[in-house]
XYZ file of C-alpha atoms in Angstrom:
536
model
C 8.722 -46.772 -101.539
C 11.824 -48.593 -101.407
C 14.086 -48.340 -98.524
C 17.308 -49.882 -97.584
C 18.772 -50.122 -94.457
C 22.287 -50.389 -93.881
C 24.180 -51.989 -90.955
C 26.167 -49.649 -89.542
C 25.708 -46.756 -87.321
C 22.726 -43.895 -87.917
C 21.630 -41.188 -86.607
C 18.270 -39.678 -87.304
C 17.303 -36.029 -86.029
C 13.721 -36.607 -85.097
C 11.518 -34.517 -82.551
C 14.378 -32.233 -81.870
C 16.997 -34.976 -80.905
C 19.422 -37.636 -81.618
C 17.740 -41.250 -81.760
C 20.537 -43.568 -82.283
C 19.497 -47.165 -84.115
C 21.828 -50.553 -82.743
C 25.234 -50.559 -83.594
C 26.225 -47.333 -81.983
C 27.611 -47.005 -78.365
C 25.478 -48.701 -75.675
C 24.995 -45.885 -73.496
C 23.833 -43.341 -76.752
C 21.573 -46.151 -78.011
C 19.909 -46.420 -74.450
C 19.512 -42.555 -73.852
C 17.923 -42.141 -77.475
C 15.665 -45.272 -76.554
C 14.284 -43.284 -73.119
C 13.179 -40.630 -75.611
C 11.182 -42.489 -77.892
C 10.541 -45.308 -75.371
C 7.763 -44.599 -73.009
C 8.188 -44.503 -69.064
C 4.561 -44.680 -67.661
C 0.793 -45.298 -68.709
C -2.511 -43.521 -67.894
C -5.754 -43.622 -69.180
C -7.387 -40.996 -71.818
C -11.061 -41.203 -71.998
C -11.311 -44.649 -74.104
C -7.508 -45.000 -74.383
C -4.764 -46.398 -73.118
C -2.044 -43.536 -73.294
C 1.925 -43.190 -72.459
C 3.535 -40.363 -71.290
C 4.273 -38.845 -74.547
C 0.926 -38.987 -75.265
C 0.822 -41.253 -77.769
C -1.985 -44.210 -77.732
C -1.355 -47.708 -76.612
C -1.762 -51.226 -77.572
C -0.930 -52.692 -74.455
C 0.473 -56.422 -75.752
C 0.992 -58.952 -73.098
C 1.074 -62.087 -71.335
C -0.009 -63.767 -68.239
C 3.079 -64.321 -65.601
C 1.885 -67.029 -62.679
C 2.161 -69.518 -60.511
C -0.388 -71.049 -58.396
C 2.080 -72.992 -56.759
C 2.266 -72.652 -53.266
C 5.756 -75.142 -52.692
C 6.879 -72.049 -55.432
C 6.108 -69.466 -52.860
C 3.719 -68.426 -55.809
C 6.743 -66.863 -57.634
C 6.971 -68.109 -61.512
C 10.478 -69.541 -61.512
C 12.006 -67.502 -64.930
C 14.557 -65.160 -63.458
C 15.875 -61.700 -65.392
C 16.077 -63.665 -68.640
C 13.055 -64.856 -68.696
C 11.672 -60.837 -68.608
C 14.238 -60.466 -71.408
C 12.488 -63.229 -73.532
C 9.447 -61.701 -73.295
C 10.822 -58.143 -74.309
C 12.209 -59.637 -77.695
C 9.191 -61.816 -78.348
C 7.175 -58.525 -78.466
C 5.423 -57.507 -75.190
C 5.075 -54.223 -73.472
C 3.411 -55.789 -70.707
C 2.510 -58.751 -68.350
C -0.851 -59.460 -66.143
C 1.487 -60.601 -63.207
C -0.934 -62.802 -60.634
C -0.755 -62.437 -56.999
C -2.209 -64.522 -54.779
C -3.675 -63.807 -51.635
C -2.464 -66.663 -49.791
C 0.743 -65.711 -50.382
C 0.024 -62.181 -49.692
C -1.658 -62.390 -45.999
C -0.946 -65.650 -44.574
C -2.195 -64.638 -41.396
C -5.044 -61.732 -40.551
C -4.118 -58.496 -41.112
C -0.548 -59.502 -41.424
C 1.273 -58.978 -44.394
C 4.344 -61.623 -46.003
C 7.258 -58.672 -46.679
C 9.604 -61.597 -48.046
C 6.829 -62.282 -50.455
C 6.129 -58.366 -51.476
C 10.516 -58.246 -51.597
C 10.183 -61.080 -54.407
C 7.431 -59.175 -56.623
C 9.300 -56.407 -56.451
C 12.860 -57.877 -58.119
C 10.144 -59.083 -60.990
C 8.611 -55.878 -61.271
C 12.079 -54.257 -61.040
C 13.381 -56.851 -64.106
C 9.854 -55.958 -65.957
C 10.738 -52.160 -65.788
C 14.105 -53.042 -67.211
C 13.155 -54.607 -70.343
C 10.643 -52.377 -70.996
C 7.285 -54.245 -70.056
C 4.929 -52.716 -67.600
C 2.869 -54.435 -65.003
C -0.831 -54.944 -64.103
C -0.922 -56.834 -60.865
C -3.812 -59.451 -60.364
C -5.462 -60.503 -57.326
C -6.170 -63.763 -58.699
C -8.153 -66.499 -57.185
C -9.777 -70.046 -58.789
C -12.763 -72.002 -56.602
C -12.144 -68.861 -54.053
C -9.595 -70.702 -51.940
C -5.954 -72.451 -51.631
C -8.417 -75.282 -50.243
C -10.001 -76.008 -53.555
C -7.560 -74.380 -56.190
C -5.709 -70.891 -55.192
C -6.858 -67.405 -54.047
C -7.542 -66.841 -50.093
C -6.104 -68.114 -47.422
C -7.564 -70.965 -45.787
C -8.674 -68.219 -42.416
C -10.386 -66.413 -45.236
C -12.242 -69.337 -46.415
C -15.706 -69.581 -44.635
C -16.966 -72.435 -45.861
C -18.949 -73.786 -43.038
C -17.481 -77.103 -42.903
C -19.684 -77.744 -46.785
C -18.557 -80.849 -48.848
C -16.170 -79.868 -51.632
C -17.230 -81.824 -55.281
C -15.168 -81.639 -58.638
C -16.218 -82.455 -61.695
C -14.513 -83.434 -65.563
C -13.082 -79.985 -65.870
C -12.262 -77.854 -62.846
C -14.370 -75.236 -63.550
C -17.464 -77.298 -62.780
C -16.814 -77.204 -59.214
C -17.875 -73.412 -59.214
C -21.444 -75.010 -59.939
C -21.065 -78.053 -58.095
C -19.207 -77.399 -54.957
C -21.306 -76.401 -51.571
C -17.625 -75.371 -50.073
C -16.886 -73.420 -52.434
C -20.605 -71.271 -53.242
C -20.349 -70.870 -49.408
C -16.868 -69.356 -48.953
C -18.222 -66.905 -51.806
C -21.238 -66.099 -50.237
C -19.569 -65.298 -46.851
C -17.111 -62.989 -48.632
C -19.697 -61.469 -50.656
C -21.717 -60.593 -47.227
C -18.880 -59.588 -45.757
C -18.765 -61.837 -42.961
C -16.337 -61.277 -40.052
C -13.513 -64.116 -39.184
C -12.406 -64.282 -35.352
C -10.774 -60.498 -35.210
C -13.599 -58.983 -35.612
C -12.883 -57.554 -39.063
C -15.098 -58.627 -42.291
C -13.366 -60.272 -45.745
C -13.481 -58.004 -47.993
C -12.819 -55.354 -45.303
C -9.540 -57.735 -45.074
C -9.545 -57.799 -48.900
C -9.630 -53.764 -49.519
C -7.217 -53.379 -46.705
C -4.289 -55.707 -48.779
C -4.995 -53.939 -51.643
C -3.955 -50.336 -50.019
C -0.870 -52.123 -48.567
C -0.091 -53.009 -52.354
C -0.728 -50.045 -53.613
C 1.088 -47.639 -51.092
C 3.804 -49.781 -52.333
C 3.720 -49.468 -55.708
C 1.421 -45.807 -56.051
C 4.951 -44.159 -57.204
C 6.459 -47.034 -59.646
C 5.536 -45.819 -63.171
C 5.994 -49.657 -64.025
C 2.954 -50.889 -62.337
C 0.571 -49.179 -64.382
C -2.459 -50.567 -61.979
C -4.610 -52.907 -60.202
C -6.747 -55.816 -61.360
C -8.927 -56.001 -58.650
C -10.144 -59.787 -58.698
C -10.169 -62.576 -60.947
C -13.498 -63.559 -62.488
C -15.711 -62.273 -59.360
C -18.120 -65.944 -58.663
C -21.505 -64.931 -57.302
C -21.906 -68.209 -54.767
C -24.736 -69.926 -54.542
C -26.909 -67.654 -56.235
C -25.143 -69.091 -59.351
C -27.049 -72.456 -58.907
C -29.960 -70.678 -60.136
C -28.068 -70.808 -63.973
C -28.255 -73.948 -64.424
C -31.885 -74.728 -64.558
C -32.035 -71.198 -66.079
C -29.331 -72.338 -68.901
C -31.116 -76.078 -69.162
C -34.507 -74.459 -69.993
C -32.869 -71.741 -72.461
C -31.507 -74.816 -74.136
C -34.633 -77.210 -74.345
C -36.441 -74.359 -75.611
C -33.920 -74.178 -78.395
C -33.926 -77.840 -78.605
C -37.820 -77.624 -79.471
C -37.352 -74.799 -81.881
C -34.791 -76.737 -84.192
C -36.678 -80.118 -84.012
C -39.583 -80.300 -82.496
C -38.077 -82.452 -79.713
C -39.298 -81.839 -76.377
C -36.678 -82.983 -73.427
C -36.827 -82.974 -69.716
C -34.662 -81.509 -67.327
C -33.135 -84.327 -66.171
C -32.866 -85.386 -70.010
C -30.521 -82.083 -70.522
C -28.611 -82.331 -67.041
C -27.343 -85.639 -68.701
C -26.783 -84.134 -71.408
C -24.162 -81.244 -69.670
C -23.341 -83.397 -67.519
C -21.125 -85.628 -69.827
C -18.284 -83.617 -71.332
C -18.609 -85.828 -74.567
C -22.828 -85.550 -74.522
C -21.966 -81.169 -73.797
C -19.689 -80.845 -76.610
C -22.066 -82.198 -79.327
C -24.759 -80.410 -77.374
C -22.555 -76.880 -78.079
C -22.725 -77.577 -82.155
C -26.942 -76.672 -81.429
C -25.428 -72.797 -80.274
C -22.459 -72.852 -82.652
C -24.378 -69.514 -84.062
C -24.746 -66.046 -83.128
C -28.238 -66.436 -82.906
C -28.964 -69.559 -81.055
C -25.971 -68.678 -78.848
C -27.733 -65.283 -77.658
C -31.219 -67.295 -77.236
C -29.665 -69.403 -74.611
C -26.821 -67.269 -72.820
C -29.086 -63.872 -72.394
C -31.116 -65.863 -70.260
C -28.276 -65.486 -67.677
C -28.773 -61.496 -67.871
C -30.971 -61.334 -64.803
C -29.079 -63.207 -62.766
C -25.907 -61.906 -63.384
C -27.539 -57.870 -63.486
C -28.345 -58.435 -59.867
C -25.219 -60.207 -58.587
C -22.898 -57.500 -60.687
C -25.717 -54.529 -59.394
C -25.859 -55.497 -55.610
C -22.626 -57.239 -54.619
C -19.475 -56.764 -57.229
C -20.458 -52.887 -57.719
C -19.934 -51.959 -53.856
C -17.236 -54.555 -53.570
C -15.235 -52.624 -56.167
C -16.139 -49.227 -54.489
C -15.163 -50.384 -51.617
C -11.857 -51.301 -53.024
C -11.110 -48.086 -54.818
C -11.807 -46.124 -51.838
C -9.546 -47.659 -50.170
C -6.495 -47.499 -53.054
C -7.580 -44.163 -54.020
C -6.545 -43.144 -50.006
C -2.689 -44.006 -51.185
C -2.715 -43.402 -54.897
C -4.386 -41.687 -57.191
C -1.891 -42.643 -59.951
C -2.820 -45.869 -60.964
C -5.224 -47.216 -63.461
C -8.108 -49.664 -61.719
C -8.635 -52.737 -64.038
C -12.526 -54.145 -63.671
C -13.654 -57.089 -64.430
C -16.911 -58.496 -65.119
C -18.995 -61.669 -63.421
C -17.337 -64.955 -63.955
C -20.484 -65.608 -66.431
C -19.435 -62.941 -68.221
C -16.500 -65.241 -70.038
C -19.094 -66.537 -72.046
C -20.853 -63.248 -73.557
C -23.499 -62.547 -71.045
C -23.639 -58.413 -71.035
C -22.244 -57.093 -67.919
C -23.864 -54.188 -65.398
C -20.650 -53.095 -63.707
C -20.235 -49.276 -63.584
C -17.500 -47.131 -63.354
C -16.103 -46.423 -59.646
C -16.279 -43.031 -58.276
C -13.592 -40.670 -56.483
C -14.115 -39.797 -52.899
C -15.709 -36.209 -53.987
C -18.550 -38.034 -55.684
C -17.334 -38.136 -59.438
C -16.791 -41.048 -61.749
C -12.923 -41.874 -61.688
C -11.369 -41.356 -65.319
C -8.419 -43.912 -64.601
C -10.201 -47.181 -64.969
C -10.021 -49.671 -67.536
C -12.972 -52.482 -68.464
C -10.774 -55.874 -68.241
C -12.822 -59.015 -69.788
C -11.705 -62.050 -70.052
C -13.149 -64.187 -73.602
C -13.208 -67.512 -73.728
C -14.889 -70.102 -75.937
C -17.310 -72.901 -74.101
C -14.875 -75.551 -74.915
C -11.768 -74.198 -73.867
C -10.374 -76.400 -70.582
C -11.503 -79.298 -73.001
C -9.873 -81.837 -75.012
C -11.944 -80.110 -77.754
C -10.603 -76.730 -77.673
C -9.764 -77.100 -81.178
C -13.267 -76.653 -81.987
C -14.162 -73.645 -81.188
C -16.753 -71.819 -82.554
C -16.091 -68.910 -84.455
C -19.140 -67.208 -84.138
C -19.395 -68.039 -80.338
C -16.273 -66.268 -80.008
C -17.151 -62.930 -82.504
C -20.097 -62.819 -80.223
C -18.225 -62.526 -76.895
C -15.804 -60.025 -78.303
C -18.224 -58.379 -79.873
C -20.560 -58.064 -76.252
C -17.201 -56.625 -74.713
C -16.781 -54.033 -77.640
C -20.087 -52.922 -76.257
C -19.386 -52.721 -72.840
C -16.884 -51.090 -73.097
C -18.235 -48.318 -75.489
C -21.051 -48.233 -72.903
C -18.449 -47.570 -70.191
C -16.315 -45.347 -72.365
C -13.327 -47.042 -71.087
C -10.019 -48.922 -72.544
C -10.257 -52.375 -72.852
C -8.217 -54.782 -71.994
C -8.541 -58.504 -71.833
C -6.913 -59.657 -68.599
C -7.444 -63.199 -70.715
C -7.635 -65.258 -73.480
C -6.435 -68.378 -75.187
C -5.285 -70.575 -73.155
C -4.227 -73.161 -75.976
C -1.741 -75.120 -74.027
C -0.477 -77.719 -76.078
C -3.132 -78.887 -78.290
C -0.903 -78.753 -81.190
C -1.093 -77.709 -84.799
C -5.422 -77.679 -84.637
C -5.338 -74.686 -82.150
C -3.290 -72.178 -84.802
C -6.521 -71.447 -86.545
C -8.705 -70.488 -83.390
C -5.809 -68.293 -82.267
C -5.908 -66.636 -85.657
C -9.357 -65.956 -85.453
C -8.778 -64.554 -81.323
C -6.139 -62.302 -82.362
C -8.055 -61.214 -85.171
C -11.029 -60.041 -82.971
C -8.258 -58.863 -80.773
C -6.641 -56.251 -83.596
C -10.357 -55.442 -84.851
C -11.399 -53.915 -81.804
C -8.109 -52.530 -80.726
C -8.005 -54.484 -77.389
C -5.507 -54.648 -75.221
C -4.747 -57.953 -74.105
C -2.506 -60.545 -71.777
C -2.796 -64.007 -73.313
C -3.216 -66.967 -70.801
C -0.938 -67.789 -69.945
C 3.133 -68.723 -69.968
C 4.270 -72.668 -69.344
C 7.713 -72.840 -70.088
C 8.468 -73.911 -73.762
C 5.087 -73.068 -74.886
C 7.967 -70.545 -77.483
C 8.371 -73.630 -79.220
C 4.231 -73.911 -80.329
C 3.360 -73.142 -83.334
C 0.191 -70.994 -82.538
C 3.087 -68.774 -80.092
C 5.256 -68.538 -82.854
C 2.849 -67.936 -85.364
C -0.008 -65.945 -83.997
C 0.743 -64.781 -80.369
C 4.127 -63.641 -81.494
C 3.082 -61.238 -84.134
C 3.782 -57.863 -85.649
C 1.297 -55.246 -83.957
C 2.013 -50.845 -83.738
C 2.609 -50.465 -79.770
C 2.981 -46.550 -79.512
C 0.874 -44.353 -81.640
C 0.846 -40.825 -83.017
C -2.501 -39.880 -82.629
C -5.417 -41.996 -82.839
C -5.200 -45.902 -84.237
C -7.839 -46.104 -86.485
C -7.338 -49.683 -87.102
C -4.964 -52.311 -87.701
C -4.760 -56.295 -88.527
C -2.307 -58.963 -89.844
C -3.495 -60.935 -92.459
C -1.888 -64.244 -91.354
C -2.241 -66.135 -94.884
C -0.592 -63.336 -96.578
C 1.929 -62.645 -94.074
C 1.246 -58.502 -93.672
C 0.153 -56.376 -91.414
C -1.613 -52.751 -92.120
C -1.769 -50.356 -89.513
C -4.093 -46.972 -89.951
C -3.385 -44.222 -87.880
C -4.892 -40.085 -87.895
C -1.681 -38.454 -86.626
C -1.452 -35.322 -84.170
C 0.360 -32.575 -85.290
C 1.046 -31.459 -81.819
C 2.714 -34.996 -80.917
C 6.105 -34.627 -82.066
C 6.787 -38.643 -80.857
C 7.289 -41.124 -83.430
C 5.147 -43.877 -83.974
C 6.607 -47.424 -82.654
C 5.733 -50.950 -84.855
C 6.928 -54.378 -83.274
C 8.345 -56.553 -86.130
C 9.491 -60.351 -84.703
C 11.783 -60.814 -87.311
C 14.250 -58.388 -88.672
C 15.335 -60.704 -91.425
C 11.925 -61.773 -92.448
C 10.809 -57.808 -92.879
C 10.464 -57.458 -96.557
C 12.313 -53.652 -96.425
C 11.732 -53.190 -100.254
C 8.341 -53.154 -99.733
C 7.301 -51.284 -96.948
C 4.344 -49.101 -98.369
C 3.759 -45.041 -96.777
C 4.437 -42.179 -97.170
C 7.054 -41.645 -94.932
C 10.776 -42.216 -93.745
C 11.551 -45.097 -91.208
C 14.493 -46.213 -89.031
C 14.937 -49.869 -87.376
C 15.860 -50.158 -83.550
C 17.208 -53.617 -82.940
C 16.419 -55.391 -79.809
C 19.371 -56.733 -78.031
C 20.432 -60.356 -78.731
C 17.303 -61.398 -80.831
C 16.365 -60.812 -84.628
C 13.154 -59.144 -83.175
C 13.142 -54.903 -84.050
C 10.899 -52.102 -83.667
C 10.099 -50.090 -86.660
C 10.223 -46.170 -85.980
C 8.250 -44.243 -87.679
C 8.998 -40.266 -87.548
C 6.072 -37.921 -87.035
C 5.277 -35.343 -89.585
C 3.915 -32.698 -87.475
C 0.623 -32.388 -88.734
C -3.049 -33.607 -88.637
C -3.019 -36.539 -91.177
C -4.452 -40.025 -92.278
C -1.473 -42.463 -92.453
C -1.238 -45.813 -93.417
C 1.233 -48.355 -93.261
C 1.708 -51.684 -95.023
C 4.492 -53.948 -94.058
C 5.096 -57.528 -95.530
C 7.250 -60.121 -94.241
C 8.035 -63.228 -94.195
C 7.665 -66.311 -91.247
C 9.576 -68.962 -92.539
C-alpha cells in the first residue's frame, strides 16, 4: 500500500470524532490528542490496559538521584520530561528515597513530597505516567541510599566493600544486620517497628497520589536483600560451581580454591565463560532456589501484605508493582504470590516487576554478556509471570552507561527479549547525555506500538534491517485507534508501510519523533503491520 502524507492540515473522522494531525490550531490538535491519547492505566488480568481499553506497552526509563546534597531530586526541569516524551516514552520508574522521605520517625518531609509532585505534574503533561519506587541500595544512606540512618539497625557491625558495590550485600556485617532487623521488624526508640514505619510512608504516599491518574502505582521496594541468611549462597553457589567444574574436566577444586576464584573480578569473569550456557547456568543458579523460596515464603510475602493493607486503606486505584528477591536478578525462580484485598481475595491490580540483569553488568566487562545467560533470565520471568497471571514489567535493565560502541549488540539482544515477551519495561537508568550513545539512539530509542486495539499478539524490530512488525487481533467493540511510536518522521519509509488499513501521522511538538495512528475497523480481526525506516 502506498501512502503519502501531505503537510498541511487533516482531519480524519475516526471513532465518531475529529482527530486533528500537527499543523492545525494548537488547542484542536490538543483536544483531538485527549481522545486518542490515554488518561489513566489499570490492570486486566495479564495486561496492562488504558482507559479506552486498549492494551499497553508501558515504555520507560528510570528517573533518579541518589544524591542526598540533590535533595534526591534529578536536576532536569520541565524540558527534560519533554525530552523524554519525544524520545518515545509513556512512562518513567521515578525513585524515591526514604531518607528523603522520613528524615525523622514518623515525620514526613512536605517540601520533599511538594518537589515530586511538580515532576509528576510535568510527567502528566507530556504524556508519561509514573510508577514511584521506594528504592534503596546496601539498605541504608550509611552504605549507599535507602533508609534513614534511625532506620538503620545495624548494631554498631563493621561495614566492608568490595571491587563492585554490589559485593558488599555479601560481604558487609552492617549491612546483613540492618536487613535482618527490618526483616524482623524490630522496634527503634518510639516504640514502633520498621517496616511498621515502612507501610505507614507508603499510605502517606499513596493518600497523596490515590486520585492522580498519572501515578499509575507503587513499586514497593527495590530488590528486597534477605540479610544474613544470604551468606548461606555463597558456599551454596561455590559448591554448584565446583561440581560443574568436575563435570567439564575432571578437575576437582576446593572451596577456598573457588572463593579465589570469585573473589578476583578478573579470575570471576573467566570463571562466568564455564556458565555462559543455558544449561550449565541452571546447574549452578537453581541451587539458590531453597534459599531464596524460604526468604521470599516467610519474610518478603508478609512484608508485601503488610504493605498493601496498608495502601489498600487509602486507595484502591492503583496498581501494586512486586518485585522479586535481590537473587532473583540473576534467574533464580521466584515464590512471591499475589497480595490479597482486606475481604480475603487475591487483588487483580498488581503487576510482577523483575529486574534482568547479566552477571557482568557493574563490570568493566559488560560488553560480554552472555546471550544465553540473559534468554534464560527473561525467559524464568516469562514464567513467573504466567504463573502469577500478571503484567510484567521490568522495573530494570541495562544499565550500559558508557561502555561505548561494544554494548549496542547486548542491548539489541535485551530489547529483543524485551519485544518477544511483550514486557513492559524502564531501562536503567538516565545520566545526562547518555542521548548522545549509540546503544540510546539506536536500540533504547526505538519504534515500538504503545496503545493497542485488542490483544498484541507480538511485535519486534529487526535492528539489521531497520523494521519493525507489529501483530495485533483487534476488538470490534474498541472503537480506539491503535497508537505506533516512530523516532523519526523523516526516516519512516511512508511508501512502504505494509496493512491493510488507512493511517494518519501525529507529530510530536518540536522533534522529528511521530506517532503513527492507526484507525480501528470495528471488527474482530488479525492485523499486521510492517513499517520500514531508516536510522541514518
Amino acid at each position: 500500500m502506498r501512502v503519502k502524507v501531505k503537510k498541511v492540515c487533516k482531519a480524519l473522522f475516526l471513532m465518531g470524532f475529529t482527530v486533528v494531525i500537527s499543523g492545525c490550531n494548537h488547542k484542536e490538535a490538543s483536544k483531538a490528542n485527549e481522545m486518542i491519547f490515554p488518561k489513566g492505566i489499570t490492570v486486566a488480568e495479564n495486561r496492562f490496559v488504558d482507559d479506552l481499553g486498549r492494551q499497553v506497552i508501558l515504555s520507560g526509563i528510570n528517573v533518579v538521584s541518589k544524591n542526598k546534597k540533590e535533595n534526591y531530586l534529578f536536576r532536569g526541569g520541565p524540558e527534560f520530561y519533554r525530552d523524554l516524551k519525544k524520545w518515545g516514552f509513556n512512562s518513567i520508574r521515578f525513585i524515591m528515597i526514604w531518607d528523603g522521605l522520613e528524615p525523622e520517625p514518623g515525620v514526613y518531609n512536605e517540601a520533599y513530597l511538594q518537589e515530586i509532585d511538580k515532576r509528576i505534574q510535568w510527567a502528566g503533561d507530556n504524556g508519561l505516567f509514573v510508577i514511584l519506587d521506594m528504592h534503596q541500595d546496601l539498605f541504608s544512606v550509611k552504605y549507599a541510599d535507602g533508609a534513614p540512618e534511625w532506620a538503620t539497625l545495624d548494631e554498631g557491625k563493621s561495614h566492608i566493600t568490595g571491587d563492585v558495590w554490589s559485593d558488599a550485600y555479601m560481604m558487609s556485617p552492617a549491612v546483613q544486620t540492618a536487613f535482618d532487623n527490618f526483616w524482623a521488624n524490630k522496634e527503634v526508640p518510639n516504640g514502633v517497628g520498621l517496616q511498621d514505619h515502612y507501610a505507614n510512608l507508603w499510605q502517606h504516599i499513596a493518600k497523596r497520589y490515590a486520585d492522580n491518574p498519572t501515578v499509575i502505582g507503587y513499586d514497593v521496594m527495590n530488590e528486597p536483600f534477605p540479610g544474613s541468611a544470604a551468606l548461606e549462597a555463597t558456599p551454596i553457589l561455590l559448591k554448584a560451581y565446583g561440581e560443574l567444574l568436575y563435570s567439564i574436566s575432571g578437575q576437582q577444586r576446593t572451596e577456598e580454591e573457588l572463593m579465589l576464584i570469585w573473589g578476583d573480578v578478573n579470575q570471576r569473569t573467566e570463571a562466568l565463560k564455564h556458565i555462559a550456557s543455558q544449561e550449565n547456568f541452571a546447574k549452578v543458579i537453581d541451587a539458590l532456589f531453597p534459599l531464596t523460596q524460604t526468604f521470599e515464603s516467610e519474610f518478603l510475602q508478609p512484608f508485601y501484605q503488610k504493605v498493601s493493607n496498608a495502601i489498600r486503606e487509602v486507595d484502591s486505584r492503583s496498581i501494586l508493582f512486586l518485585e522479586h528477591s535481590y537473587f532473583g536478578n540473576m534467574g533464580v525462580r521466584s515464590s512471591i504470590e499475589r497480595t490479597k484485598l482486606p475481604n480475603g481475595e487475591y487483588d487483580p491490580l498488581v503487576a510482577y516487576a523483575p529486574h534482568g540483569y547479566d552477571l557482568v553488568t557493574d563490570t568493566e566487562k559488560a560488553s560480554e554478556a552472555s546471550s544465553e545467560r540473559v534468554n534464560f533470565i527473561y525467559n524464568r520471568i516469562k514464567e513467573k509471570g504466567n504463573a502469577l497471571g500478571m503484567p510484567v514489567w521490568m522495573g530494570e535493565w541495562g544499565a550500559f552507561y558508557d561502555h561505548g560502541e561494544g554494548i549496542v549488540s547486548v542491548a539489541q539482544h535485551a530489547m529483543d527479549q524485551i519485544e518477544t515477551h511483550n514486557y513492559g519495561n524502564a531501562y536503567w537508568s538516565y545520566d545526562p547525555g547518555m542521548e548522545h550513545q549509540s546503544y540510546f539512539k539506536q536500540v533504547i530509542i526505538r519504534p515500538y506500538p504503545a496503545y493497542i486495539n485488542g490483544e498484541l499478539v507480538g511485535y519486534g524490530n529487526n535492528f539489521e534491517k531497520n523494521i519493525l512488525q507489529v501483530r495485533w487481533r483487534e476488538d470490534k467493540n474498541n472503537k480506539a485507534p491503535t497508537i505506533i511510536y516512530i523516532p523519526k518522521l523523516s526516516s519512516l519509509d511512508q511508501e512502504n508501510i505494509d496493512g491493510s488499513f488507512n493511517h494518519k501521522i501525529n507529530r510530536i511538538s518540536k522533534s522529528d519523533a511521530c506517532w503513527l495512528i492507526i484507525p480501528a475497523i470495528g471488527q474482530n480481526e488479525d492485523r499486521e503491520l510492517t513499517v520500514s525506516f531508516n536510522r541514518s
